Coordinates of C-alpha atoms in Angstrom, one line a residue:
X1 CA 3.2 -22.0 35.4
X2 CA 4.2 -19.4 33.3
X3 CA 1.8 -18.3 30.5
X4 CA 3.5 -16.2 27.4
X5 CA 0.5 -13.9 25.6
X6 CA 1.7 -12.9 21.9
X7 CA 0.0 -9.4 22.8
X8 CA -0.7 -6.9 19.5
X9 CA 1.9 -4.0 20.5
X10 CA 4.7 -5.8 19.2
X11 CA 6.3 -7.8 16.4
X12 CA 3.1 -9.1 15.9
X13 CA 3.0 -8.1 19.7
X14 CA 4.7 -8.0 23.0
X15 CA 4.9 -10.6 25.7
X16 CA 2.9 -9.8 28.7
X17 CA 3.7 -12.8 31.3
X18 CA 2.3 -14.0 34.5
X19 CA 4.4 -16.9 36.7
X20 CA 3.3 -18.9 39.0
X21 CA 5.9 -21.7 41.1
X22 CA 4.3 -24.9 40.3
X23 CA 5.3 -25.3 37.1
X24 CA 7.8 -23.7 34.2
X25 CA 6.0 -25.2 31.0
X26 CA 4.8 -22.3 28.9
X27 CA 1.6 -21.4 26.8
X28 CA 2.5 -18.9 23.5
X29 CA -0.9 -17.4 22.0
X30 CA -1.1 -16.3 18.9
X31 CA -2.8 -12.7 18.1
X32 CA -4.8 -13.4 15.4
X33 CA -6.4 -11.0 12.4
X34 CA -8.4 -13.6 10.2
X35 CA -11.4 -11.4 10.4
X36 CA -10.1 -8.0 10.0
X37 CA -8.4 -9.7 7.1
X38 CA -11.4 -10.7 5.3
X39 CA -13.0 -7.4 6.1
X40 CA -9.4 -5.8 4.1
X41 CA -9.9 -8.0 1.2
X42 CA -13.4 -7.4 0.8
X43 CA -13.5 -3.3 1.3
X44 CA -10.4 -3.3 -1.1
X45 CA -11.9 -5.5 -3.5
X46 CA -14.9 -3.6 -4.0
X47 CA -13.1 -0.4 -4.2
X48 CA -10.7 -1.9 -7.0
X49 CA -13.8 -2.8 -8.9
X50 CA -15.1 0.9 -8.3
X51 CA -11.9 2.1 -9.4
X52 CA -11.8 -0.3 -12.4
X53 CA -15.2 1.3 -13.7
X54 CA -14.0 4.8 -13.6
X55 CA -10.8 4.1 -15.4
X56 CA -12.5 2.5 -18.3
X57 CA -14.8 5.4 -18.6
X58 CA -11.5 7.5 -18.7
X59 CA -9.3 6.0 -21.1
X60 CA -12.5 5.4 -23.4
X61 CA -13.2 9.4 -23.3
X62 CA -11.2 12.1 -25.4
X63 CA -7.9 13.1 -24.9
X64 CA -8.5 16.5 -23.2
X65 CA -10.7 14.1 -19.8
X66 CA -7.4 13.1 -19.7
X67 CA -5.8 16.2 -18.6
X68 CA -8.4 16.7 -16.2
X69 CA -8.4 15.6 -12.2
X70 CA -11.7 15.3 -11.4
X71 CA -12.2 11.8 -13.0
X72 CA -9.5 10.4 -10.7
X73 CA -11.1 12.6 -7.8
X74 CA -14.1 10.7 -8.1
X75 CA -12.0 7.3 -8.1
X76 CA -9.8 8.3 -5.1
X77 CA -13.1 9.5 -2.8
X78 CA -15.4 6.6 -4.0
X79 CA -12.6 4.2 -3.1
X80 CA -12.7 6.5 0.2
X81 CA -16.1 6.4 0.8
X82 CA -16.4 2.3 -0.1
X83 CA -13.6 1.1 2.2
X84 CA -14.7 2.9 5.4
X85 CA -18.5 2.0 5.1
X86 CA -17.1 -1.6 4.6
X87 CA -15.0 -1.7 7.7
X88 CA -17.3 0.1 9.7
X89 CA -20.3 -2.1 8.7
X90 CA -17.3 -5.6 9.3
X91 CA -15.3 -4.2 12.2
X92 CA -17.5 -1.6 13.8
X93 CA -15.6 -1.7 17.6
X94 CA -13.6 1.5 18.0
X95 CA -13.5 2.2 14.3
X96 CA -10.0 4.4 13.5
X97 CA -8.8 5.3 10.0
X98 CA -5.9 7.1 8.9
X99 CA -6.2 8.0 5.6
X100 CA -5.5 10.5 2.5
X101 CA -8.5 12.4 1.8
X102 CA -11.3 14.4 3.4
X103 CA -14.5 15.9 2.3
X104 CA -13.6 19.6 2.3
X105 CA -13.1 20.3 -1.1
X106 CA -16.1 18.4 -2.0
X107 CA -18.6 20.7 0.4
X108 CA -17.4 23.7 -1.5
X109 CA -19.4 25.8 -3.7
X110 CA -19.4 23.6 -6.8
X111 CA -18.8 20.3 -5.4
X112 CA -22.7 19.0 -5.5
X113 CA -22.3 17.6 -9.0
X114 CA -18.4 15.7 -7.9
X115 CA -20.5 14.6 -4.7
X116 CA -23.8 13.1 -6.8
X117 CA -21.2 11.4 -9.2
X118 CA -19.1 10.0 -6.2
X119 CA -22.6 8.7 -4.3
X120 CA -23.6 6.6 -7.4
X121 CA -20.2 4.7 -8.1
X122 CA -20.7 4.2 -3.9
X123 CA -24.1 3.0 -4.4
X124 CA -23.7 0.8 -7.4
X125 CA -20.8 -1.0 -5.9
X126 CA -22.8 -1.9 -2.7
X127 CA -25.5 -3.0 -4.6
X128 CA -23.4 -5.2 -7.4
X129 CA -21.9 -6.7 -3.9
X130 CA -25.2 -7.6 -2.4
X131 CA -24.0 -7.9 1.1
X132 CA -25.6 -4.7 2.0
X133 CA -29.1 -3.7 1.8
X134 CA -28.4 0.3 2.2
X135 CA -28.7 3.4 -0.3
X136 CA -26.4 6.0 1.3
X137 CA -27.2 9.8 0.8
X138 CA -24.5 12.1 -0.7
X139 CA -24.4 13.5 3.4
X140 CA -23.5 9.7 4.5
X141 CA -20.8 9.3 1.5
X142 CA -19.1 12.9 2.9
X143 CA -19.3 11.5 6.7
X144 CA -17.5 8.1 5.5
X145 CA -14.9 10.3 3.8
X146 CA -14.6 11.9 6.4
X147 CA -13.9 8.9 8.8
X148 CA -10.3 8.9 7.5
X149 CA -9.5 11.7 10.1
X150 CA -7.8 10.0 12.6
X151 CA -4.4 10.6 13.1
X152 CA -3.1 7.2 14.2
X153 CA -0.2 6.5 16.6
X154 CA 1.4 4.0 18.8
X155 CA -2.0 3.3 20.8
X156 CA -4.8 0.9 19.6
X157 CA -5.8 0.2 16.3
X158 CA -6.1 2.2 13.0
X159 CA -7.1 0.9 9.7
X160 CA -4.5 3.0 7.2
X161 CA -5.7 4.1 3.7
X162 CA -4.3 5.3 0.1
X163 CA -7.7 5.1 -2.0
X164 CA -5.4 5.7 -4.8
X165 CA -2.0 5.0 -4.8
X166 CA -0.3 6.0 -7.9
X167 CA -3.1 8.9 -9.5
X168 CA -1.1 9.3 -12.2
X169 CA -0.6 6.0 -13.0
X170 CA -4.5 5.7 -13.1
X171 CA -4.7 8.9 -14.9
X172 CA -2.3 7.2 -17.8
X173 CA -4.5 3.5 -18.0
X174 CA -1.0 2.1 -16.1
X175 CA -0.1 1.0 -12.6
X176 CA -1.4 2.1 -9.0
X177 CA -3.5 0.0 -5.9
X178 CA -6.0 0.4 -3.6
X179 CA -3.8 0.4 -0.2
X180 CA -5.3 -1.2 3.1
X181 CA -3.7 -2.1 6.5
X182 CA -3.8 -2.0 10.0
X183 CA -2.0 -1.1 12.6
X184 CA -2.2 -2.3 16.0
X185 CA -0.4 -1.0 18.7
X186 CA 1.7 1.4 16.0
X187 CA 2.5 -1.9 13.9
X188 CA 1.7 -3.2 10.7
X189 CA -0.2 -6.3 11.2
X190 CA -2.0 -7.0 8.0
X191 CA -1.9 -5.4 4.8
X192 CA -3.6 -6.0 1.2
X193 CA -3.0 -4.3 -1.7
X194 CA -5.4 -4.4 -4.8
X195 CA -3.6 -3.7 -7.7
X196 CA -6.1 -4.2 -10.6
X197 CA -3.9 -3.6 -14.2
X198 CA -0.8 -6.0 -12.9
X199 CA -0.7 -8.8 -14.8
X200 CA -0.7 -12.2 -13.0
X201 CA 1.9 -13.2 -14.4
X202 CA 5.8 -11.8 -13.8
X203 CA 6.8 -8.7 -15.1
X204 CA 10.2 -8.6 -14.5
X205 CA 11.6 -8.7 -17.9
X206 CA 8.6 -7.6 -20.2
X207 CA 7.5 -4.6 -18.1
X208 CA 4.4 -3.5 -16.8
X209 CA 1.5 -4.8 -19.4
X210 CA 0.6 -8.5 -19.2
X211 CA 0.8 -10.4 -23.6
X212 CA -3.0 -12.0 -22.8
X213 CA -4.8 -9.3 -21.0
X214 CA -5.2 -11.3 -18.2
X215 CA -4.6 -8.4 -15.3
X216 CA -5.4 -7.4 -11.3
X217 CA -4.0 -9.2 -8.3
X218 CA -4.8 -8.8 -4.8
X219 CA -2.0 -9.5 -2.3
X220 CA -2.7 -9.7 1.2
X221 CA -0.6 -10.8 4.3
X222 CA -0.8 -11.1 8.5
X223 CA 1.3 -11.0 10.7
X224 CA 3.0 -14.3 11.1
X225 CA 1.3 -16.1 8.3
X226 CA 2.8 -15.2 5.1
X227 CA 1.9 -13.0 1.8
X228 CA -0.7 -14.7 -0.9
X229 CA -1.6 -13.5 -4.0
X230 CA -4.7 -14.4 -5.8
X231 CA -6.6 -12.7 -9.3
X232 CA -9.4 -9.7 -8.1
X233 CA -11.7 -12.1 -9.6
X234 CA -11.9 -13.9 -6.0
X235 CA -10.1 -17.5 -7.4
X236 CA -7.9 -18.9 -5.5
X237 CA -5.0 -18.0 -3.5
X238 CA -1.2 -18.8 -3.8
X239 CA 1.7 -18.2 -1.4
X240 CA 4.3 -16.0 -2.6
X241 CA 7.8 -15.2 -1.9
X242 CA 10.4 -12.7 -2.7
X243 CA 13.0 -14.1 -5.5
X244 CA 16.2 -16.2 -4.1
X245 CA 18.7 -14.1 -5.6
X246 CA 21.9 -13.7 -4.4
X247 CA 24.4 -12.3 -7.5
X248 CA 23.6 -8.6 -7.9
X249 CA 24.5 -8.9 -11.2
X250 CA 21.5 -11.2 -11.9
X251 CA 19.2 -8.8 -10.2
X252 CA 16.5 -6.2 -11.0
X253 CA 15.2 -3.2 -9.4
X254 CA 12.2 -0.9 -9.0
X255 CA 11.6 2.4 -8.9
X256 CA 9.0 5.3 -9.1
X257 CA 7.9 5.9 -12.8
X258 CA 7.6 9.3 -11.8
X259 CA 11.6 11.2 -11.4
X260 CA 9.3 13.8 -9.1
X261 CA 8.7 10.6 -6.8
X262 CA 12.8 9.4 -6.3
X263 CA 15.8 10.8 -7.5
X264 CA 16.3 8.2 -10.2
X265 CA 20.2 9.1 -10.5
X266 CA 20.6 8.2 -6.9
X267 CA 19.7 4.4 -7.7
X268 CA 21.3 4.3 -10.8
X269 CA 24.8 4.7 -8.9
X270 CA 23.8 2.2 -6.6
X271 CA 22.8 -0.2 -9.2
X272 CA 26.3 0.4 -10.8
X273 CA 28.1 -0.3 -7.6
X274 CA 26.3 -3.4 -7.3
X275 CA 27.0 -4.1 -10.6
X276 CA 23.2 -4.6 -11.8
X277 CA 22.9 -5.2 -15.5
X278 CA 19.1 -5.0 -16.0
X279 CA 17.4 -1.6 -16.9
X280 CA 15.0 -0.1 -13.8
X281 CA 11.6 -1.5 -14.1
X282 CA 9.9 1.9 -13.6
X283 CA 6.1 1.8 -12.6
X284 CA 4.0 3.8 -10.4
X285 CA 2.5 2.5 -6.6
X286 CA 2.2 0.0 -4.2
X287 CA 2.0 -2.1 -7.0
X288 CA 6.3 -2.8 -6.8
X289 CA 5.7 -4.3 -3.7
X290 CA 3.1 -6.4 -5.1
X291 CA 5.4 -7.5 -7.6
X292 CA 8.2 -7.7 -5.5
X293 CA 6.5 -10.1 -3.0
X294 CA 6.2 -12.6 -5.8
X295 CA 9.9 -12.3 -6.6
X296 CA 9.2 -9.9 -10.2
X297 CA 12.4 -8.1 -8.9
X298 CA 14.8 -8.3 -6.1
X299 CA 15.3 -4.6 -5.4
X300 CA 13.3 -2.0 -4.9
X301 CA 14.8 1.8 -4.8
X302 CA 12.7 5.0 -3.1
X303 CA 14.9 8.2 -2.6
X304 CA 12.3 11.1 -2.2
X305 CA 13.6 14.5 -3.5
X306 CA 14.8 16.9 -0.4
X307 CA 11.9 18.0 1.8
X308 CA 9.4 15.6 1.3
X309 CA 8.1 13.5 3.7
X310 CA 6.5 9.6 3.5
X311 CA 3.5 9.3 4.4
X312 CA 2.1 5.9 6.3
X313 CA -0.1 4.9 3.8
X314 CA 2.2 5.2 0.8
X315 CA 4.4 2.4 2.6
X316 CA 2.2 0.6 5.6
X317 CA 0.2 -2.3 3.3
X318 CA 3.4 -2.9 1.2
X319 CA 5.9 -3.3 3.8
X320 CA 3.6 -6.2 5.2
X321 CA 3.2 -7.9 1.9
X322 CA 6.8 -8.0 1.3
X323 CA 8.3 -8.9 4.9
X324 CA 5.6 -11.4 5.1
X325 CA 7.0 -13.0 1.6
X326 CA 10.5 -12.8 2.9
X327 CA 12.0 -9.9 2.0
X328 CA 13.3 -7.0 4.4
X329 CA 12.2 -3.4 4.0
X330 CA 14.6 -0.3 5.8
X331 CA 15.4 3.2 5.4
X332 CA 18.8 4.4 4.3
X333 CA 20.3 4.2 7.3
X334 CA 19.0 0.4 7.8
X335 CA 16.3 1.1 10.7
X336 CA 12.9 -0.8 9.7
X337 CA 9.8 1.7 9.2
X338 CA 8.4 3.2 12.1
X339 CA 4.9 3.6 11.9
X340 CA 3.8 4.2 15.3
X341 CA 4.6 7.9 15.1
X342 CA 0.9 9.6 13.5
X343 CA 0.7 10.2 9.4
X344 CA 4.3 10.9 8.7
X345 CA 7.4 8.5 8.6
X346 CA 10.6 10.0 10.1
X347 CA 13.1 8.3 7.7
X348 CA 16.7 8.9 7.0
X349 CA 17.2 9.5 3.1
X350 CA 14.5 7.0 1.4
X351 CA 13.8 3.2 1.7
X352 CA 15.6 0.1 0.4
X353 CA 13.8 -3.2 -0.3
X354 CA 15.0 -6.5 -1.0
X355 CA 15.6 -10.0 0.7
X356 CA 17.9 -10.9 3.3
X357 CA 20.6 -12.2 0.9
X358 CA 21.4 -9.3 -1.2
X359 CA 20.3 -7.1 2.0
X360 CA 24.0 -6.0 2.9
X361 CA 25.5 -5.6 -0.4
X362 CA 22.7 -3.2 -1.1
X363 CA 22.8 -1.8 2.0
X364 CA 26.7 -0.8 1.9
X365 CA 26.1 0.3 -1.6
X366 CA 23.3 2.5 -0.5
X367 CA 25.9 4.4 2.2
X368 CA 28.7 4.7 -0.4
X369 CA 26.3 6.0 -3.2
X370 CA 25.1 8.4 -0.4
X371 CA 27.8 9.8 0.3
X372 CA 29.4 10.3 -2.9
X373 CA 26.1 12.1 -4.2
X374 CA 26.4 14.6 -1.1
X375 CA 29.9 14.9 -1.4
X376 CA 29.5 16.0 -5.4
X377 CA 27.2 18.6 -4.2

């Protein structure tokens, strides 16, 4: 007999096999992440909520806070911080973490105050959760910062972290997510993004604010088993999928609200070629591929300015989420994301998003919009 094992270093795996004569029926096993999964939503739940609590404190103070980094410092840490002491205390085995910040900065001369601020937000949110009955010390808060060292790979797993994705969409009251996934065997295999001011609801056509206030969606996806989205609140889950779309004409596209993040000229020409007719929805995050999964848009657009590289957490929990709900998710040149190679992505020009449908058009577009730009250089 021939057994098939759905190993974790592909796809969602690789196929390991052993054969035996007596028989040729095969057995297919399916990896499975249901627990790392609930883990995700849980530690990006409760950083969301952590985050949520700080930004209300922001956008209540005066104008001047606003100018001023340190409130979403403490955010982007305490999200840090909350996450890994989640996992670790869920998932403890062979604990990895990729992710954006350390603890350096914070163990300067002048960082005991930042560090005291960041170890109460910590605190509070494990005791509002109840799950946990700990009191971490400011010294315990650095150390789970610091757990996001690791510098990932192609081997084993790593959880991969933005605490914050999309500061200065925080820093403005607007868009940005808490950003979780995990890699196994240098591939995606489950993702969730906490994106706690997008509205529930689509928004396509009326932009980034929701008419009744009702706001913040977690999105979550494995390998194999789709994308859901469900309110922060914890009520249930639906399935999602990216939009059915097939006119360009009919569709609409994301981008970075900041022109520091893409070169917004770049996807305007491809939008022309493609013939779009909608305005760019513009909003900052992980939070497009949120909305993308649940078909807001059919096209999102990511051309970083000369020099800059990607970085694996800025892409790793929305890819999943959005090839999970259908769609397809390249570089310029049409390779899929390669995140097996450490903290960086090696990507040719930026990254297209949409779903298999409008895939080519864009695609082609993409190359001739390319090459035109260069060529006007």
């Amino acid at each position: 007999m021939m057994i098939l094992i759905w190993a974790p270093d592909g796809a969602a795996g690789y196929l390991r096999s052993s054969s035996s004569s007596s028989s040729s029926s095969a057995v297919i096993v399916a990896m499975s992440y249901s627990k790392e999964l609930a883990a995700a939503k849980k530690a990006a739940s409760l950083a969301a909520r952590l985050c949520q609590k700080v930004q209300k404190a922001l956008l209540q103070s005066d104008v001047q806070s606003k100018n001023d980094k340190s409130p979403v410092t403490v955010a982007d840490y305490g999200s840090q911080a909350l996450v890994s002491f989640v996992l670790q205390q869920e998932i403890p085995a062979d604990f990895s973490l990729v992710a954006e910040e350390d603890s350096k900065d914070l163990r300067k001369d002048g960082g005991q105050e930042t560090v005291e601020r960041i170890t109460k937000l910590v605190n509070d949110s494990i005791t509002s959760d109840g799950s946990y009955n700990v009191t971490l010390s400011t010294e315990d808060v650095l150390k789970a910062i610091d757990s996001g060292r690791s510098e990932g790979g192609s081997q084993g797993r790593h959880w991969v972290l933005d605490p914050i994705d999309g500061t200065k969409g925080f820093l403005r009251g607007d868009q940005y997510a808490i950003a979780l996934a995990l890699l196994d065997g240098g591939k995606v295999v489950l993702g969730v993004l906490a994106c706690p001011n997008l509205p529930l609801t689509s928004i396509g056509a009326g932009g980034q604010h929701s008419p009744n206030n009702e706001v913040g969606c977690l999105f979550f996806a494995e390998v194999g088993g789709g994308t859901y989205m469900q309110p922060l609140d914890g009520s249930s889950a639906v399935k999602v999928q990216v939009t059915a779309v097939e006119n360009p004409e009919e569709a609409s596209f994301f981008e970075s609200y900041e022109a520091a993040h893409s070169m917004h000229d770049l996807s305007s020409l491809i939008a022309q070629k493609l013939g779009v007719k909608a305005p760019p929805v513009r909003i900052d995050s992980q939070a497009k591929y949120g909305a993308l999964s649940r078909g807001d848009g059919a096209i999102y657009l990511r051309f970083p300015h000369k020099g800059y590289r990607e970085k694996i957490w800025d892409h790793a929990a929305g890819c999943i989420v959005v090839t999970e709900a259908g769609g397809v998710v390249t570089d310029a040149a049409g390779k899929p994301l390669d995140f097996s190679r450490g903290k960086y992505l090696d990507l040719d020009t930026g990254i297209i998003v949409t779903n298999q449908k409008l895939m080519p058009l864009l695609f082609s577009a993409v190359r001739e919009s390319i090459k035109e730009k260069a060529a006007s250089l």
